[in-house]
Amino acid sequence: MLSHHRTCKPAEMATLMEDEVFMAFTTYAAIVIVKMLLMAPMTAYYRMTRGAFANEEDVALKPEEERKKLLRTHPDVERVRRCHQNDLESVVPFVMVGLLYALTGPELSTALLHFRVFAGSRIFHTISYVGALPQPSRALSWVAGMLVTFSMTYRVLSTVLLL
Amino acid sequence: MLSHHRTCKPAEMATLMEDEVFMAFTTYAAIVIVKMLLMAPMTAYYRMTRGAFANEEDVALKPEEERKKLLRTHPDVERVRRCHQNDLESVVPFVMVGLLYALTGPELSTALLHFRVFAGSRIFHTISYVGALPQPSRALSWVAGMLVTFSMTYRVLSTVLLL
Amino acid sequence: MLSHHRTCKPAEMATLMEDEVFMAFTTYAAIVIVKMLLMAPMTAYYRMTRGAFANEEDVALKPEEERKKLLRTHPDVERVRRCHQNDLESVVPFVMVGLLYALTGPELSTALLHFRVFAGSRIFHTISYVGALPQPSRALSWVAGMLVTFSMTYRVLSTVLLL
């Protein structure tokens, strides 16, 4: 029994990462998380080029007469921040539901369809938002991502419901 | 050994979703994530009925003299957005800690108590917030959710501490 | 086979929490999530001591002539809120990527280095932000956390890539 346990243990740790659906989930989760993380340096870039900061210590090295003027909001910075916020509201639920979805053992092709549509929709959402493309480009890309997450949630709840 | 591995692997993928505590966690996590996701269409509804938008491209189809007026904040929209933000700050940590908590193998009845109190508290929190119910209704529902998350974190850290 | 399954199942549930890397991840994830959660009571503390509230129902018990004055923003409250927001943008991705990273089976010492640097960087980030320490203290602590998350993401994608 002990030797059984010893053999089973490493097999099990590796198993999740040997399952193709879980590997696909891991890949696309990493991609959309990286996309979300890149919004922070993008905000920093817009803050610096537009000269719009939020904290006094961030402008301490500027000439004293400029400092007050730099502590302001700028439409371009606010736009990037709204895009980042939308990522938090959309990407984080996708990753959390997606993990549970992957564990319900869906078909690989079905799972890949969900993950690819989501990743594509979020990349297009960022382009639409930061580029201020005419609507409904941003709205549709947002809806596509939501539909993926709701579809995965439906699968999760219809497979595993214990109230 | 090879055939052992082959039998163990699918069993293992299925195992998490066969464990009752994990199934209960999955169910309640899905419920509170869906509740959180619904805040986005609710914000959109308030933006449209109150006529308060954040992006120029969102009002491009309106008559030109109205556009500037529609790019504004509205107390009802800001209220829904604060509620959504509170979900991000509360529901996301619950799901992340809850997953680890479920893996520590608590009693099903104890786990269900945690999950049910949390889900109930967050639904009541949303009603209190969006409906602007008199305090301390919103404060108490928020505290109940926090206590659940801290209780699960305590169990996690007292079971699995490796610094 | 049935008895095999019965033995394998509890072993498996326990296995993740017996793996040292996963235990270390669990410990540090719990620590940084608790740190993030504590930003909410800190915000409440600043709101009360600075007299700056966001909701009418939160000031309903104050004398009527004071109420309007208390519904305002205050720089100290906004500072704590920005710090909380930065936690959402940094800690949540760390926990999600860290879970996948732990499942790729890294060396314990490497994993611990990642987790410790991240936890330290976020604690120092909060001190720098709330204390308004001179830059680049906040910037550097933020960068250190980002580098950890990107390093873990690199390991995840180079181990498990299924597009």
JSON list of C-alpha atoms in Angstrom, two decimals, chain A residues 4 7-8 11-13 15-16 18-22 79 82 85 88-90 92-93 96-97 99-105 128-129 132-135 138 142 146 149-150 153 156-157 159-163, chain B residues 1 4-5 8-10 12-14 16-17 19-31 33-34 36-38 40-41 47 54-58 81 84-85 88 91-92 95-96 99 108 112 116:
[
{"chain": "A", "resi": 4, "resn": "HIS", "atom": "CA", "xyz": [1.27, 2.09, -4.19]},
{"chain": "A", "resi": 7, "resn": "THR", "atom": "CA", "xyz": [3.78, 5.51, -7.22]},
{"chain": "A", "resi": 8, "resn": "CYS", "atom": "CA", "xyz": [0.40, 7.20, -7.30]},
{"chain": "A", "resi": 11, "resn": "ALA", "atom": "CA", "xyz": [1.66, 10.44, -11.24]},
{"chain": "A", "resi": 12, "resn": "GLU", "atom": "CA", "xyz": [-1.18, 12.47, -9.80]},
{"chain": "A", "resi": 13, "resn": "MET", "atom": "CA", "xyz": [0.72, 15.76, -9.53]},
{"chain": "A", "resi": 15, "resn": "THR", "atom": "CA", "xyz": [-1.70, 14.20, -14.25]},
{"chain": "A", "resi": 16, "resn": "LEU", "atom": "CA", "xyz": [-3.44, 17.54, -14.38]},
{"chain": "A", "resi": 18, "resn": "GLU", "atom": "CA", "xyz": [-0.78, 15.78, -18.75]},
{"chain": "A", "resi": 19, "resn": "ASP", "atom": "CA", "xyz": [-4.48, 16.18, -19.43]},
{"chain": "A", "resi": 20, "resn": "GLU", "atom": "CA", "xyz": [-4.86, 17.94, -22.77]},
{"chain": "A", "resi": 21, "resn": "VAL", "atom": "CA", "xyz": [-7.89, 20.02, -21.78]},
{"chain": "A", "resi": 22, "resn": "PHE", "atom": "CA", "xyz": [-6.09, 21.20, -18.65]},
{"chain": "A", "resi": 79, "resn": "ARG", "atom": "CA", "xyz": [-9.49, 55.15, -21.06]},
{"chain": "A", "resi": 82, "resn": "ARG", "atom": "CA", "xyz": [-11.23, 51.53, -17.81]},
{"chain": "A", "resi": 85, "resn": "GLN", "atom": "CA", "xyz": [-10.75, 47.42, -15.07]},
{"chain": "A", "resi": 88, "resn": "LEU", "atom": "CA", "xyz": [-10.31, 42.47, -14.11]},
{"chain": "A", "resi": 89, "resn": "GLU", "atom": "CA", "xyz": [-14.09, 42.09, -14.41]},
{"chain": "A", "resi": 90, "resn": "SER", "atom": "CA", "xyz": [-13.88, 39.66, -17.36]},
{"chain": "A", "resi": 92, "resn": "VAL", "atom": "CA", "xyz": [-10.48, 36.92, -13.71]},
{"chain": "A", "resi": 93, "resn": "PRO", "atom": "CA", "xyz": [-13.93, 35.22, -13.81]},
{"chain": "A", "resi": 96, "resn": "MET", "atom": "CA", "xyz": [-11.68, 30.91, -12.22]},
{"chain": "A", "resi": 97, "resn": "VAL", "atom": "CA", "xyz": [-14.62, 29.33, -14.08]},
{"chain": "A", "resi": 99, "resn": "LEU", "atom": "CA", "xyz": [-10.32, 25.97, -14.16]},
{"chain": "A", "resi": 100, "resn": "LEU", "atom": "CA", "xyz": [-13.49, 24.33, -12.85]},
{"chain": "A", "resi": 101, "resn": "TYR", "atom": "CA", "xyz": [-14.72, 23.79, -16.42]},
{"chain": "A", "resi": 102, "resn": "ALA", "atom": "CA", "xyz": [-11.47, 22.02, -17.38]},
{"chain": "A", "resi": 103, "resn": "LEU", "atom": "CA", "xyz": [-11.92, 19.68, -14.41]},
{"chain": "A", "resi": 104, "resn": "THR", "atom": "CA", "xyz": [-15.37, 18.57, -15.64]},
{"chain": "A", "resi": 105, "resn": "GLY", "atom": "CA", "xyz": [-13.62, 16.81, -18.54]},
{"chain": "A", "resi": 128, "resn": "SER", "atom": "CA", "xyz": [-11.27, 48.47, -29.65]},
{"chain": "A", "resi": 129, "resn": "TYR", "atom": "CA", "xyz": [-11.07, 50.18, -26.27]},
{"chain": "A", "resi": 132, "resn": "ALA", "atom": "CA", "xyz": [-11.52, 54.05, -29.42]},
{"chain": "A", "resi": 133, "resn": "LEU", "atom": "CA", "xyz": [-12.85, 52.13, -32.45]},
{"chain": "A", "resi": 134, "resn": "PRO", "atom": "CA", "xyz": [-16.47, 52.90, -33.39]},
{"chain": "A", "resi": 135, "resn": "GLN", "atom": "CA", "xyz": [-19.08, 50.85, -31.60]},
{"chain": "A", "resi": 138, "resn": "ARG", "atom": "CA", "xyz": [-15.96, 46.98, -28.27]},
{"chain": "A", "resi": 142, "resn": "TRP", "atom": "CA", "xyz": [-17.09, 42.08, -24.71]},
{"chain": "A", "resi": 146, "resn": "MET", "atom": "CA", "xyz": [-19.12, 36.92, -21.61]},
{"chain": "A", "resi": 149, "resn": "THR", "atom": "CA", "xyz": [-17.74, 32.37, -19.62]},
{"chain": "A", "resi": 150, "resn": "PHE", "atom": "CA", "xyz": [-21.48, 31.79, -19.26]},
{"chain": "A", "resi": 153, "resn": "THR", "atom": "CA", "xyz": [-20.44, 28.07, -16.18]},
{"chain": "A", "resi": 156, "resn": "VAL", "atom": "CA", "xyz": [-19.92, 23.34, -14.77]},
{"chain": "A", "resi": 157, "resn": "LEU", "atom": "CA", "xyz": [-23.28, 23.69, -13.02]},
{"chain": "A", "resi": 159, "resn": "THR", "atom": "CA", "xyz": [-22.19, 18.58, -14.48]},
{"chain": "A", "resi": 160, "resn": "VAL", "atom": "CA", "xyz": [-21.51, 19.29, -10.82]},
{"chain": "A", "resi": 161, "resn": "LEU", "atom": "CA", "xyz": [-24.40, 20.66, -8.79]},
{"chain": "A", "resi": 162, "resn": "LEU", "atom": "CA", "xyz": [-24.26, 20.18, -5.05]},
{"chain": "A", "resi": 163, "resn": "LEU", "atom": "CA", "xyz": [-26.19, 22.83, -3.18]},
{"chain": "B", "resi": 1, "resn": "MET", "atom": "CA", "xyz": [2.91, -0.19, -13.92]},
{"chain": "B", "resi": 4, "resn": "HIS", "atom": "CA", "xyz": [-1.77, 1.16, -13.41]},
{"chain": "B", "resi": 5, "resn": "HIS", "atom": "CA", "xyz": [-0.92, 4.63, -14.69]},
{"chain": "B", "resi": 8, "resn": "CYS", "atom": "CA", "xyz": [-5.14, 6.05, -12.32]},
{"chain": "B", "resi": 9, "resn": "LYS", "atom": "CA", "xyz": [-5.08, 8.98, -14.71]},
{"chain": "B", "resi": 10, "resn": "PRO", "atom": "CA", "xyz": [-8.71, 9.32, -15.72]},
{"chain": "B", "resi": 12, "resn": "GLU", "atom": "CA", "xyz": [-7.70, 11.28, -10.93]},
{"chain": "B", "resi": 13, "resn": "MET", "atom": "CA", "xyz": [-9.06, 13.88, -13.34]},
{"chain": "B", "resi": 14, "resn": "ALA", "atom": "CA", "xyz": [-12.53, 12.84, -12.32]},
{"chain": "B", "resi": 16, "resn": "LEU", "atom": "CA", "xyz": [-11.71, 16.27, -7.76]},
{"chain": "B", "resi": 17, "resn": "MET", "atom": "CA", "xyz": [-15.16, 16.51, -9.30]},
{"chain": "B", "resi": 19, "resn": "ASP", "atom": "CA", "xyz": [-15.29, 14.74, -4.08]},
{"chain": "B", "resi": 20, "resn": "GLU", "atom": "CA", "xyz": [-18.39, 16.18, -2.45]},
{"chain": "B", "resi": 21, "resn": "VAL", "atom": "CA", "xyz": [-16.66, 19.14, -0.82]},
{"chain": "B", "resi": 22, "resn": "PHE", "atom": "CA", "xyz": [-15.06, 20.06, -4.13]},
{"chain": "B", "resi": 23, "resn": "MET", "atom": "CA", "xyz": [-18.41, 19.70, -5.89]},
{"chain": "B", "resi": 24, "resn": "ALA", "atom": "CA", "xyz": [-20.04, 21.97, -3.32]},
{"chain": "B", "resi": 25, "resn": "PHE", "atom": "CA", "xyz": [-17.24, 24.51, -3.72]},
{"chain": "B", "resi": 26, "resn": "THR", "atom": "CA", "xyz": [-17.61, 24.39, -7.51]},
{"chain": "B", "resi": 27, "resn": "THR", "atom": "CA", "xyz": [-21.37, 24.97, -7.25]},
{"chain": "B", "resi": 28, "resn": "TYR", "atom": "CA", "xyz": [-21.19, 27.97, -4.94]},
{"chain": "B", "resi": 29, "resn": "ALA", "atom": "CA", "xyz": [-18.15, 29.45, -6.69]},
{"chain": "B", "resi": 30, "resn": "ALA", "atom": "CA", "xyz": [-20.08, 29.34, -9.98]},
{"chain": "B", "resi": 31, "resn": "ILE", "atom": "CA", "xyz": [-23.10, 30.99, -8.32]},
{"chain": "B", "resi": 33, "resn": "ILE", "atom": "CA", "xyz": [-19.15, 34.42, -10.00]},
{"chain": "B", "resi": 34, "resn": "VAL", "atom": "CA", "xyz": [-22.36, 34.59, -12.07]},
{"chain": "B", "resi": 36, "resn": "MET", "atom": "CA", "xyz": [-20.63, 39.19, -9.96]},
{"chain": "B", "resi": 37, "resn": "LEU", "atom": "CA", "xyz": [-20.74, 38.96, -13.77]},
{"chain": "B", "resi": 38, "resn": "LEU", "atom": "CA", "xyz": [-24.35, 40.20, -13.80]},
{"chain": "B", "resi": 40, "resn": "ALA", "atom": "CA", "xyz": [-21.80, 44.44, -15.80]},
{"chain": "B", "resi": 41, "resn": "PRO", "atom": "CA", "xyz": [-25.13, 44.29, -17.69]},
{"chain": "B", "resi": 47, "resn": "ARG", "atom": "CA", "xyz": [-25.94, 53.89, -18.01]},
{"chain": "B", "resi": 54, "resn": "ALA", "atom": "CA", "xyz": [-17.91, 57.12, -20.13]},
{"chain": "B", "resi": 55, "resn": "ASN", "atom": "CA", "xyz": [-16.72, 56.87, -23.75]},
{"chain": "B", "resi": 56, "resn": "GLU", "atom": "CA", "xyz": [-17.27, 59.17, -26.72]},
{"chain": "B", "resi": 57, "resn": "GLU", "atom": "CA", "xyz": [-17.79, 56.24, -29.09]},
{"chain": "B", "resi": 58, "resn": "ASP", "atom": "CA", "xyz": [-20.68, 55.05, -26.89]},
{"chain": "B", "resi": 81, "resn": "ARG", "atom": "CA", "xyz": [-20.13, 50.33, -10.05]},
{"chain": "B", "resi": 84, "resn": "HIS", "atom": "CA", "xyz": [-19.38, 45.62, -8.67]},
{"chain": "B", "resi": 85, "resn": "GLN", "atom": "CA", "xyz": [-16.02, 46.74, -7.29]},
{"chain": "B", "resi": 88, "resn": "LEU", "atom": "CA", "xyz": [-14.23, 42.00, -7.15]},
{"chain": "B", "resi": 91, "resn": "VAL", "atom": "CA", "xyz": [-15.88, 37.30, -4.38]},
{"chain": "B", "resi": 92, "resn": "VAL", "atom": "CA", "xyz": [-12.51, 36.82, -6.09]},
{"chain": "B", "resi": 95, "resn": "VAL", "atom": "CA", "xyz": [-13.08, 31.72, -4.83]},
{"chain": "B", "resi": 96, "resn": "MET", "atom": "CA", "xyz": [-9.28, 31.61, -4.59]},
{"chain": "B", "resi": 99, "resn": "LEU", "atom": "CA", "xyz": [-10.41, 26.31, -3.77]},
{"chain": "B", "resi": 108, "resn": "LEU", "atom": "CA", "xyz": [-18.86, 18.47, 4.02]},
{"chain": "B", "resi": 112, "resn": "LEU", "atom": "CA", "xyz": [-21.42, 23.80, 3.02]},
{"chain": "B", "resi": 116, "resn": "ARG", "atom": "CA", "xyz": [-23.94, 28.97, 1.85]}
]
